[in-house]
Every structure is written in C-alpha cells, then in structure tokens.
Short mmCIF file of C-alpha atoms in Angstrom, two decimals:
data_model
loop_
_atom_site.label_atom_id
_atom_site.label_comp_id
_atom_site.label_asym_id
_atom_site.label_seq_id
_atom_site.Cartn_x
_atom_site.Cartn_y
_atom_site.Cartn_z
CA UNK P 46 -16.01 -7.99 18.03
CA UNK P 47 -16.50 -9.20 21.81
CA UNK P 48 -17.95 -7.05 24.00
CA UNK P 49 -14.98 -6.05 26.37
CA UNK P 50 -11.37 -6.81 26.04
CA UNK P 51 -11.20 -7.23 29.73
CA UNK P 52 -13.05 -10.55 29.04
CA UNK P 53 -9.69 -11.64 27.89
CA UNK P 54 -7.89 -10.67 30.83
CA UNK P 55 -6.90 -13.17 33.71
CA UNK P 56 -8.94 -12.71 36.72
CA UNK P 57 -6.72 -12.34 39.76
CA UNK P 58 -7.85 -12.68 43.37
CA UNK P 59 -8.02 -9.85 46.05
CA UNK P 60 -4.48 -10.37 47.53
CA UNK P 61 -3.25 -10.19 43.97
CA UNK P 62 -5.22 -7.32 42.73
CA UNK P 63 -3.12 -4.72 44.55
CA UNK P 64 -0.55 -2.26 42.63
CA UNK P 65 2.89 -3.99 42.43
CA UNK P 66 6.30 -2.23 41.77
CA UNK P 67 8.10 -3.51 38.50
CA UNK P 68 10.67 -1.26 36.92
CA UNK P 69 10.01 1.42 39.25
CA UNK P 70 6.47 1.67 38.09
CA UNK P 71 2.99 1.31 39.47
CA UNK P 72 0.86 -1.37 37.62
CA UNK P 73 -2.65 -1.79 38.42
CA UNK P 74 -4.15 -5.14 37.64
CA UNK P 75 -7.23 -5.05 35.51
CA UNK P 76 -9.43 -7.95 37.18
CA UNK P 77 -12.42 -8.86 34.95
CA UNK P 78 -14.25 -10.54 37.69
CA UNK P 79 -14.68 -7.21 39.63
CA UNK P 80 -16.66 -4.06 39.25
CA UNK P 81 -14.94 -1.21 36.88
CA UNK P 82 -14.05 1.69 38.77
CA UNK P 83 -14.71 4.83 36.79
CA UNK P 84 -13.09 7.48 38.60
CA UNK P 85 -13.58 10.49 36.44
CA UNK P 86 -16.14 11.61 33.48
CA UNK P 87 -15.17 13.98 30.83
CA UNK P 88 -17.54 16.07 28.86
CA UNK P 89 -16.01 17.44 25.65
CA UNK P 90 -17.12 20.38 24.15
CA UNK P 91 -17.47 21.05 20.55
CA UNK P 92 -14.77 23.53 21.00
CA UNK P 93 -11.38 22.64 19.07
CA UNK P 94 -7.92 23.68 20.69
CA UNK P 95 -5.16 25.13 18.75
CA UNK P 96 -2.53 22.57 19.89
CA UNK P 97 -2.35 19.52 21.88
CA UNK P 98 0.77 18.10 23.75
CA UNK P 99 1.33 14.74 22.73
CA UNK P 100 3.66 13.02 25.50
CA UNK P 101 6.72 10.99 24.40
CA UNK P 102 5.30 8.10 26.20
CA UNK P 103 1.95 8.12 23.97
CA UNK P 104 4.23 9.00 20.80
CA UNK P 105 6.56 5.97 21.66
CA UNK P 106 3.51 3.65 22.17
CA UNK P 107 1.06 4.56 19.43
CA UNK P 108 2.89 6.65 16.34
CA UNK P 109 6.72 5.60 16.57
CA UNK P 110 6.35 1.81 15.63
CA UNK P 111 2.54 1.01 14.99
CA UNK P 112 2.06 -0.34 11.47
CA UNK P 113 -1.30 -1.42 12.14
CA UNK P 114 -2.39 2.06 12.51
CA UNK P 115 -1.10 3.61 9.52
CA UNK P 116 -4.04 2.81 7.48
CA UNK P 117 -6.92 3.29 10.04
CA UNK P 118 -9.63 6.11 9.03
CA UNK P 119 -8.50 9.74 9.92
CA UNK P 120 -11.57 9.83 12.49
CA UNK P 121 -9.18 7.19 14.56
CA UNK P 122 -6.38 9.84 14.62
CA UNK P 123 -8.69 12.53 15.67
CA UNK P 124 -10.31 10.90 18.55
CA UNK P 125 -6.75 10.60 19.94
CA UNK P 126 -6.05 14.03 19.61
CA UNK P 127 -9.57 14.57 21.15
CA UNK P 128 -8.66 12.39 24.12
CA UNK P 129 -5.10 14.08 24.41
CA UNK P 130 -6.72 17.17 25.00
CA UNK P 131 -9.34 16.33 27.21
CA UNK P 132 -6.95 14.64 29.82
CA UNK P 133 -4.91 17.59 30.17
CA UNK P 134 -7.95 19.26 32.14
CA UNK P 135 -8.01 16.39 34.97
CA UNK P 136 -7.70 17.68 38.58
CA UNK P 137 -3.83 16.38 38.90
CA UNK P 138 -2.81 18.69 36.04
CA UNK P 139 -1.99 21.77 37.91
CA UNK P 140 -0.99 25.31 36.44
CA UNK P 141 2.67 25.41 35.57
CA UNK P 142 2.99 21.62 36.64
CA UNK P 143 0.91 19.73 33.63
CA UNK P 144 1.83 16.58 35.57
CA UNK P 145 2.00 15.64 39.14
CA UNK P 146 2.63 11.92 39.69
CA UNK P 147 1.51 12.16 43.54
CA UNK P 148 -1.86 13.50 42.55
CA UNK P 149 -2.49 11.01 39.83
CA UNK P 150 -1.24 8.23 41.95
CA UNK P 151 -3.91 9.54 44.79
CA UNK P 152 -6.58 9.75 42.20
CA UNK P 153 -6.09 6.54 39.63
CA UNK P 154 -3.80 4.26 41.22
CA UNK P 155 -5.29 3.58 44.51
CA UNK P 156 -8.15 1.42 43.10
CA UNK P 157 -8.34 -1.70 41.03
CA UNK P 158 -9.86 -1.26 37.48
CA UNK P 159 -9.84 2.50 37.37
CA UNK P 160 -10.82 4.20 34.15
CA UNK P 161 -11.89 7.71 32.92
CA UNK P 162 -15.23 8.07 30.89
CA UNK P 163 -15.32 10.46 27.91
CA UNK P 164 -18.12 11.84 26.30
CA UNK P 165 -17.40 13.18 22.78
CA UNK P 166 -19.78 15.17 20.38
CA UNK P 167 -19.92 13.02 17.13
CA UNK P 168 -19.51 16.12 15.21
CA UNK P 169 -15.81 16.93 16.68
CA UNK P 170 -14.90 13.30 15.23
CA UNK P 171 -16.51 13.73 12.00
CA UNK P 172 -17.93 16.84 10.93
CA UNK P 173 -20.32 15.12 8.54
CA UNK P 174 -21.50 12.68 11.15
CA UNK P 175 -20.24 9.78 9.22
CA UNK P 176 -21.56 6.86 11.83
CA UNK P 177 -20.13 4.25 9.66
CA UNK P 178 -16.53 5.72 9.66
CA UNK P 179 -16.69 6.58 13.14
CA UNK P 180 -17.77 2.94 13.67
CA UNK P 181 -14.69 1.60 11.79
CA UNK P 182 -12.22 3.91 13.41
CA UNK P 183 -13.32 3.09 16.83
CA UNK P 184 -13.31 -0.51 16.08
CA UNK P 185 -9.76 -0.39 14.30
CA UNK P 186 -8.66 1.63 17.56
CA UNK P 187 -9.54 -1.08 19.88
CA UNK P 188 -8.04 -3.74 17.75
CA UNK P 189 -4.85 -2.15 16.79
CA UNK P 190 -3.62 -0.46 20.22
CA UNK P 191 -3.78 -3.67 22.64
CA UNK P 192 -0.92 -3.61 24.65
CA UNK P 193 0.12 -6.66 26.98
CA UNK P 194 1.51 -5.48 30.32
CA UNK P 195 3.42 -7.99 32.12
CA UNK P 196 4.19 -7.89 35.90
CA UNK P 197 4.72 -10.30 38.90
CA UNK P 198 2.01 -10.88 41.28
CA UNK P 199 2.51 -11.75 45.12
CA UNK P 200 3.23 -15.20 44.26
CA UNK P 201 5.93 -13.85 41.80
CA UNK P 202 3.88 -15.44 38.97
CA UNK P 203 4.04 -13.80 35.72
CA UNK P 204 0.68 -11.79 34.97
CA UNK P 205 -0.21 -10.31 31.56
CA UNK P 206 -2.93 -7.86 30.99
CA UNK P 207 -4.23 -6.93 27.50
CA UNK P 208 -5.47 -3.16 27.56
CA UNK P 209 -6.63 -1.43 24.58
CA UNK P 210 -6.65 2.07 24.20
CA UNK P 211 -10.22 2.77 24.38
CA UNK P 212 -12.68 0.49 25.86
CA UNK P 213 -16.42 -0.08 25.46
CA UNK P 214 -17.11 2.43 22.61
CA UNK P 215 -20.93 3.34 22.26
CA UNK P 216 -22.20 6.23 20.01
CA UNK P 217 -25.44 7.68 18.86
CA UNK P 218 -25.62 10.12 16.13
CA UNK P 219 -24.94 13.11 18.34
CA UNK P 220 -22.32 11.58 20.90
CA UNK P 221 -19.66 8.99 21.34
CA UNK P 222 -19.04 7.26 24.77
CA UNK P 223 -15.94 5.65 25.85
CA UNK P 224 -13.49 4.78 28.41
CA UNK P 225 -9.89 4.92 28.85
CA UNK P 226 -7.72 3.10 31.43
CA UNK P 227 -5.42 4.44 33.97
CA UNK P 228 -2.60 2.62 31.95
CA UNK P 229 -3.50 4.93 28.90
CA UNK P 230 -4.41 7.68 30.81
CA UNK P 231 -1.07 8.36 32.47
CA UNK P 232 0.77 8.02 29.13
CA UNK P 233 -1.77 10.84 27.84
CA UNK P 234 -1.69 12.93 30.94
CA UNK P 235 2.22 12.93 31.52
CA UNK P 236 3.72 15.55 29.48
CA UNK P 237 6.88 16.03 31.24
CA UNK P 238 8.27 15.38 27.68
CA UNK P 239 6.13 16.16 24.96
CA UNK P 240 6.00 17.71 21.45
CA UNK P 241 2.95 20.46 20.63
CA UNK P 242 0.75 19.18 17.67
CA UNK P 243 -1.37 21.44 16.05
CA UNK P 244 -5.37 19.94 16.51
CA UNK P 245 -6.21 20.84 13.13
CA UNK P 246 -3.81 18.60 11.30
CA UNK P 247 -6.16 15.52 11.77
CA UNK P 248 -8.91 18.04 9.75
CA UNK P 249 -6.71 19.32 7.13
CA UNK P 250 -4.58 16.54 6.20
CA UNK P 251 -6.82 13.73 6.05
CA UNK P 252 -4.28 11.13 5.22
CA UNK P 253 -3.37 8.95 8.28
CA UNK P 254 0.23 8.18 7.01
CA UNK P 255 0.87 11.77 6.10
CA UNK P 256 -0.44 12.48 10.08
CA UNK P 257 2.29 10.20 11.44
CA UNK P 258 4.72 11.64 8.90
CA UNK P 259 4.08 15.37 10.46
CA UNK P 260 3.99 13.94 14.13
CA UNK P 261 7.41 12.06 12.98
CA UNK P 262 8.88 15.68 11.96
CA UNK P 263 8.40 16.92 15.58
CA UNK P 264 11.14 14.36 16.76
CA UNK P 265 13.81 15.65 14.40
CA UNK P 266 15.86 18.65 14.45
CA UNK P 267 14.91 21.97 13.08
CA UNK P 268 17.03 23.60 10.50
CA UNK P 269 18.85 26.44 12.17
CA UNK P 270 21.09 28.23 9.63
CA UNK P 271 19.85 31.94 8.70
CA UNK P 272 19.99 31.26 5.12
CA UNK P 273 18.50 27.95 3.70
CA UNK P 274 21.37 25.97 1.96
CA UNK P 275 20.24 23.01 0.08
CA UNK P 276 24.03 21.74 -0.22
CA UNK P 277 24.27 21.23 3.56
CA UNK P 278 21.87 18.20 3.30
CA UNK P 279 24.67 15.50 4.95
CA UNK P 280 23.90 17.21 8.41
CA UNK P 281 20.31 16.68 8.24
CA UNK P 282 18.35 13.51 9.53
CA UNK P 283 19.30 10.68 7.55
CA UNK P 284 16.39 7.93 6.92
CA UNK P 285 17.20 4.98 5.01
CA UNK P 286 14.61 4.27 2.24
CA UNK P 287 13.90 0.92 3.45
CA UNK P 288 13.25 2.10 6.96
CA UNK P 289 11.29 4.87 5.71
CA UNK P 290 9.29 2.46 3.75
CA UNK P 291 8.66 0.46 6.33
CA UNK P 292 7.80 3.33 9.04
CA UNK P 293 5.14 5.08 6.98
CA UNK P 294 3.66 1.92 5.13
CA UNK P 295 5.04 2.55 1.92
CA UNK P 296 6.32 -1.30 1.13
CA UNK P 297 6.80 -1.71 -2.59
CA UNK P 298 6.89 1.88 -3.43
CA UNK P 299 9.98 3.07 -5.40
CA UNK P 300 11.92 6.37 -5.01
CA UNK P 301 9.98 8.31 -7.26
CA UNK P 302 6.72 7.56 -5.83
CA UNK P 303 7.86 8.14 -2.49
CA UNK P 304 9.48 11.58 -3.57
CA UNK P 305 6.50 12.69 -5.70
CA UNK P 306 3.64 10.92 -4.41
CA UNK P 307 4.11 10.95 -0.74
CA UNK P 308 6.78 13.41 0.49
CA UNK P 309 6.05 16.55 -1.65
CA UNK P 310 2.46 16.36 -1.10
CA UNK P 311 2.70 16.15 2.74
CA UNK P 312 5.29 18.94 2.34
CA UNK P 313 2.94 21.42 0.63
CA UNK P 314 0.30 20.55 3.02
CA UNK P 315 2.32 21.34 5.78
CA UNK P 316 3.48 24.34 4.48
CA UNK P 317 -0.19 25.45 4.28
CA UNK P 318 -1.52 24.21 7.53
CA UNK P 319 0.93 23.58 9.71
CA UNK P 320 3.68 25.53 11.72
CA UNK P 321 6.60 23.04 10.66
CA UNK P 322 7.20 21.59 7.21
CA UNK P 323 10.66 20.03 5.90
CA UNK P 324 13.17 19.85 3.17
CA UNK P 325 14.47 16.51 1.71
CA UNK P 326 17.09 15.30 -0.52
CA UNK P 327 17.80 11.87 -1.82
CA UNK P 328 21.44 10.48 -1.96
CA UNK P 329 22.58 6.78 -2.39
CA UNK P 330 19.54 4.80 -0.87
CA UNK P 331 18.96 7.50 2.01
CA UNK P 332 16.51 10.32 2.47
CA UNK P 333 18.27 13.37 4.20
CA UNK P 334 15.37 15.20 5.79
CA UNK P 335 15.20 18.72 7.84
CA UNK P 336 12.47 20.32 9.65
CA UNK P 337 11.57 23.80 8.54
CA UNK P 338 9.59 26.50 10.63
CA UNK P 339 7.01 27.60 8.42
CA UNK P 340 6.96 31.10 9.87
CA UNK P 341 10.89 31.54 8.83
CA UNK P 342 9.91 33.00 5.38
CA UNK P 343 13.38 34.03 4.64
CA UNK P 344 14.48 30.59 5.02
CA UNK P 345 11.69 28.45 3.29
CA UNK P 346 10.84 31.10 0.48
CA UNK P 347 12.03 29.00 -2.51
CA UNK P 348 10.42 25.83 -1.03
CA UNK P 349 6.71 27.01 -0.93
CA UNK P 350 4.72 24.94 -3.15
CA UNK P 351 3.73 28.01 -5.24
CA UNK P 352 7.62 29.01 -5.71
CA UNK P 353 8.57 25.57 -6.20
CA UNK P 354 6.23 25.23 -9.07
CA UNK P 355 7.46 28.39 -10.52
CA UNK P 356 10.94 27.07 -10.55
CA UNK P 357 9.91 24.05 -12.19
CA UNK P 358 8.10 26.09 -15.11
CA UNK P 359 11.55 28.16 -15.52
CA UNK P 360 13.58 25.11 -15.83
CA UNK P 361 11.08 23.55 -18.55
CA UNK P 362 11.10 26.71 -20.41
CA UNK P 363 14.85 26.91 -20.35
CA UNK P 364 15.21 23.43 -21.50
CA UNK P 365 12.96 23.72 -24.47
CA UNK P 366 15.29 26.95 -25.26
CA UNK P 367 18.53 24.80 -24.92
CA UNK P 368 17.56 21.70 -26.44
CA UNK P 369 15.26 23.01 -29.31
CA UNK P 370 16.09 26.47 -29.84
CA UNK P 371 12.44 27.62 -29.56
CA UNK P 372 12.09 31.31 -30.22
CA UNK P 373 11.41 33.91 -27.49
CA UNK P 374 7.83 34.58 -28.23
CA UNK P 375 6.84 31.23 -28.20
CA UNK P 376 8.55 30.62 -25.23
CA UNK P 377 6.87 33.32 -23.51
CA UNK P 378 3.61 31.92 -24.66
CA UNK P 379 4.38 28.17 -23.30
CA UNK P 380 5.39 29.82 -20.02
CA UNK P 381 2.26 31.52 -19.70
CA UNK P 382 0.19 28.14 -20.64
CA UNK P 383 2.44 26.55 -17.76
CA UNK P 384 2.10 29.26 -15.36
CA UNK P 385 -1.87 29.21 -15.50
CA UNK P 386 -2.71 25.71 -15.89
CA UNK P 387 -0.79 22.73 -14.14
CA UNK P 388 -3.33 20.23 -16.18
CA UNK P 389 -2.01 21.78 -19.50
CA UNK P 390 1.62 21.69 -18.42
CA UNK P 391 0.95 17.81 -17.62
CA UNK P 392 -0.63 17.20 -20.87
CA UNK P 393 2.32 18.93 -22.67
CA UNK P 394 4.77 17.10 -20.99
CA UNK P 395 2.98 13.70 -21.75
CA UNK P 396 2.87 14.59 -25.47
CA UNK P 397 6.55 15.66 -25.36
CA UNK P 398 7.35 11.91 -23.77
CA UNK P 399 5.21 10.62 -26.50
CA UNK P 400 7.06 12.60 -29.32
CA UNK P 401 10.53 11.31 -27.91
CA UNK P 402 9.08 7.60 -28.73
CA UNK P 403 7.90 8.50 -32.24
CA UNK P 404 11.34 10.01 -32.90
CA UNK P 405 13.24 6.80 -31.18
CA UNK P 406 11.39 4.78 -33.38
CA UNK P 407 11.89 6.92 -36.57
CA UNK P 408 15.65 6.70 -35.58
CA UNK P 409 16.14 10.26 -35.22
CA UNK P 410 17.53 12.35 -32.48
CA UNK P 411 15.40 14.89 -30.40
CA UNK P 412 17.80 17.64 -30.88
CA UNK P 413 17.39 17.26 -34.67
CA UNK P 414 13.82 18.91 -34.01
CA UNK P 415 14.35 22.65 -33.63
CA UNK P 416 12.41 25.79 -33.92
CA UNK P 417 9.09 25.68 -35.78
CA UNK P 418 9.76 21.86 -36.93
CA UNK P 419 10.20 20.91 -33.34
CA UNK P 420 7.16 23.14 -32.06
CA UNK P 421 5.05 21.27 -35.27
CA UNK P 422 5.81 17.71 -34.24
CA UNK P 423 4.95 18.69 -30.42
CA UNK P 424 1.64 20.11 -31.37
CA UNK P 425 0.68 16.89 -33.25
CA UNK P 426 1.34 14.99 -30.27
CA UNK P 427 -0.31 17.54 -27.84
CA UNK P 428 -3.93 17.12 -30.24
CA UNK P 429 -3.26 13.43 -29.89
CA UNK P 430 -3.08 13.33 -26.02
CA UNK P 431 -5.82 15.92 -25.56
CA UNK P 432 -8.09 13.41 -27.61
CA UNK P 433 -8.03 11.22 -24.62
CA UNK P 434 -9.35 13.55 -22.34
CA UNK P 435 -12.63 14.11 -21.17
CA UNK P 436 -12.69 17.71 -22.32
CA UNK P 437 -12.13 16.63 -25.67
CA UNK P 438 -15.97 15.87 -26.43
CA UNK P 439 -17.07 19.19 -25.01
CA UNK P 440 -14.50 21.36 -26.08
CA UNK P 441 -12.58 19.50 -29.21
CA UNK P 442 -10.17 22.70 -30.04
CA UNK P 443 -9.53 23.12 -26.22
CA UNK P 444 -5.94 21.94 -26.64
CA UNK P 445 -3.03 24.37 -25.76
CA UNK P 446 -1.48 25.66 -28.69
CA UNK P 447 2.33 25.82 -28.61
CA UNK P 448 2.68 27.74 -32.23
CA UNK P 449 2.05 31.39 -31.69
CA UNK P 450 1.22 32.07 -35.31
CA UNK P 451 -1.87 29.96 -35.28
#
C-alpha cells in the first residue's frame, strides 16, 4: 500500500489548480506537489447518535452500486457512519438548514487540496479494539472507494483526479486518525435529500451485505394499507432475482438460499433492531418487497419472527394430522416439542426427510404410514439422526420422543 493516493494524482501548475466549473459544480484539483490544506479538525467523542443522515449523494456513490464494498469488515461501515455523524457538526451546518452551499464553498472550496481531519476513538469503531480488523477495514475502505473525478483545466485539457473516501489513516490502540477530502465531505454534508439510518445498525447487524440491504430498504416505498394483505404483493417493489443477486453479492445462490439464508435472517434482525423491516414474496423470477414500519404492530404482527415461527409449527402439526392421521394427544405432545426447541424441530424434520427416502426405497407411499405405525417408523429415524449429533455422547437418550406412551 502506497503512503498516499495523492501520489497518483497528476500535478497541476498554479494557473490550473484553481476551481473550475463543470456540469454546474465546483471541482477542486488535488495537486500532489503542493501542501495539503487541512481546513477543519474533528474530535469524535465516544457517544453514539441514534440516527445518522445518509445523503443521497453518498448513498449513490458508496452504497448503491459498490460490489467491492459488500464483503468489507463491518468496521468499515461503522467508520462511514461515524464520519457522517461528525461531518454534520461543521460550521456550515446551520440550525434548520442542514447544508448551506455558500458556507461550504467559503470554507472548503477557496483553497486547493482542502481536507478535514478526523480523530476517532478506536473503541467506537471496534468495541473489542481489534486493531487487525480495524487495519483491514481502513485498507479496504481506501482501496474500494477510489473515484475518478474528470474535469477540464484552463487549457481545456482533460484532468483526472483519483480521490479515495479516506486518506492517510493512522491508528493506535486508542485512537484512529484519518483525513477526508472536500469532494467526499460535501457528499456527506449535503443532506438536502437524505434517509435517516439508525446508527447502531452497524453494531447490531455485523454483516455488511445485510447492512447494504437495510440501507436499500430506505429507498423503496413503505407499506401504506392499514391492514397487512400479503396477496397485494404485485404492487410492491419488484426486483429481478438476478439483479438482487448482483446488488447484494449473492451470485451463485439459488432462490431457496436467498429466501431462507439471506432475506429471512435480515428480516428478523430488522424487526428486532431497526425501525423498518420488510415483507417479501417470490413470483416467476422476481422478488416483490415492501418496507414495513416496525412500530405499526397491527400491520406486521403476523410477520414478527416469533409469530412466524408459531405459524410454521401450526402448519407442521396440521400436516402430520392430515397426512398421517396422528392422534390428538401425540399431536399436542409434538407441538410442545416444536414450540420449545427449534433444534429438536430441525432434527425431527431431518428424520422425516430420511424416512421418506427409506419408504421410497421400499416402494411404499408415505401416506401408507399412519397413526402409531407412522410414529414408530419416524421415531427410529429420529434416533438414527440424533446419534449423529454432538449431544449423543453425553445424553444418549436425549432425543425427542414422538410416542407419548413411551
């Protein structure tokens, strides 16, 4: 890693280093041959805000289409949130007017090579103060956020400036020091259009892909009806499965994986730790997704993780009754097992799948197994599956029992 990405930037002489207009915006050239102007210093406290205001400018540049950032350590996302929070306190942020372009220009766009420096407590980035993870996060944040700013100089020559989101990071066990250019600082500070993000998301959801999904949820419409109706999903936000795979780094994952291992876990996490979660439905190659207000309990009561699990249990019990004519006492007993232990339910369902294979080899039908005959066969497979678990050695008879008479 080179000392400074400014080393890569083409030097421009005095006449060419002033600001120039392109597409109606001011572009400041960063001239590596000239001294850096650190215009403002930020000293971050250990206090964490409830929300940070993520501007659309920063969202579009970092979170919208940045596949290289999808697998960075969560500490990198925390750094971004911390910098967003700190940048809002600069002097050009006035009460009731979060971003005042003239004040920003006066402070940051009148000098070449203008930067702001940040001083952040290490523990705010990593509560365990894991310096190896912090180092990796800072390195990847530099490498994967380099943007090329193209403009014209006074001679009408094209000039490309390479600018990384953070520059010159240094850290000790107690503090992290870094610099942010005016190019990126304006994107953070300009919150004329923004979405509020709960700051603690980057601490309660330690998976960067899921954080990207949670932030994307802020950009789609909320469910507006008073009573939740899953059958209305065709009016929700549609995203093709291929687009979703690419957008959140899930290439090669099939529909079952995306639904069960990606969407449902983050749905549950957001219900628990966020003010916004979502509902989703799959249909003919596309997911239909709608954002939900977690506080509107009457709308999402049936989608809360604990209620969703109870619904699964009821479905499983009704299935056993319909397909295998299991008696009521046994059904009540099995329902109690399911309700009290997800692991036992998973073990019993694995055993049921194995029983279907055995029945198929014997050229029978599962519907031929009913009542006690079914329960006895199922119990045999449950014991066989239990013997493959780590608990078997210490608790050889700890398997779930489906026959109440035993």
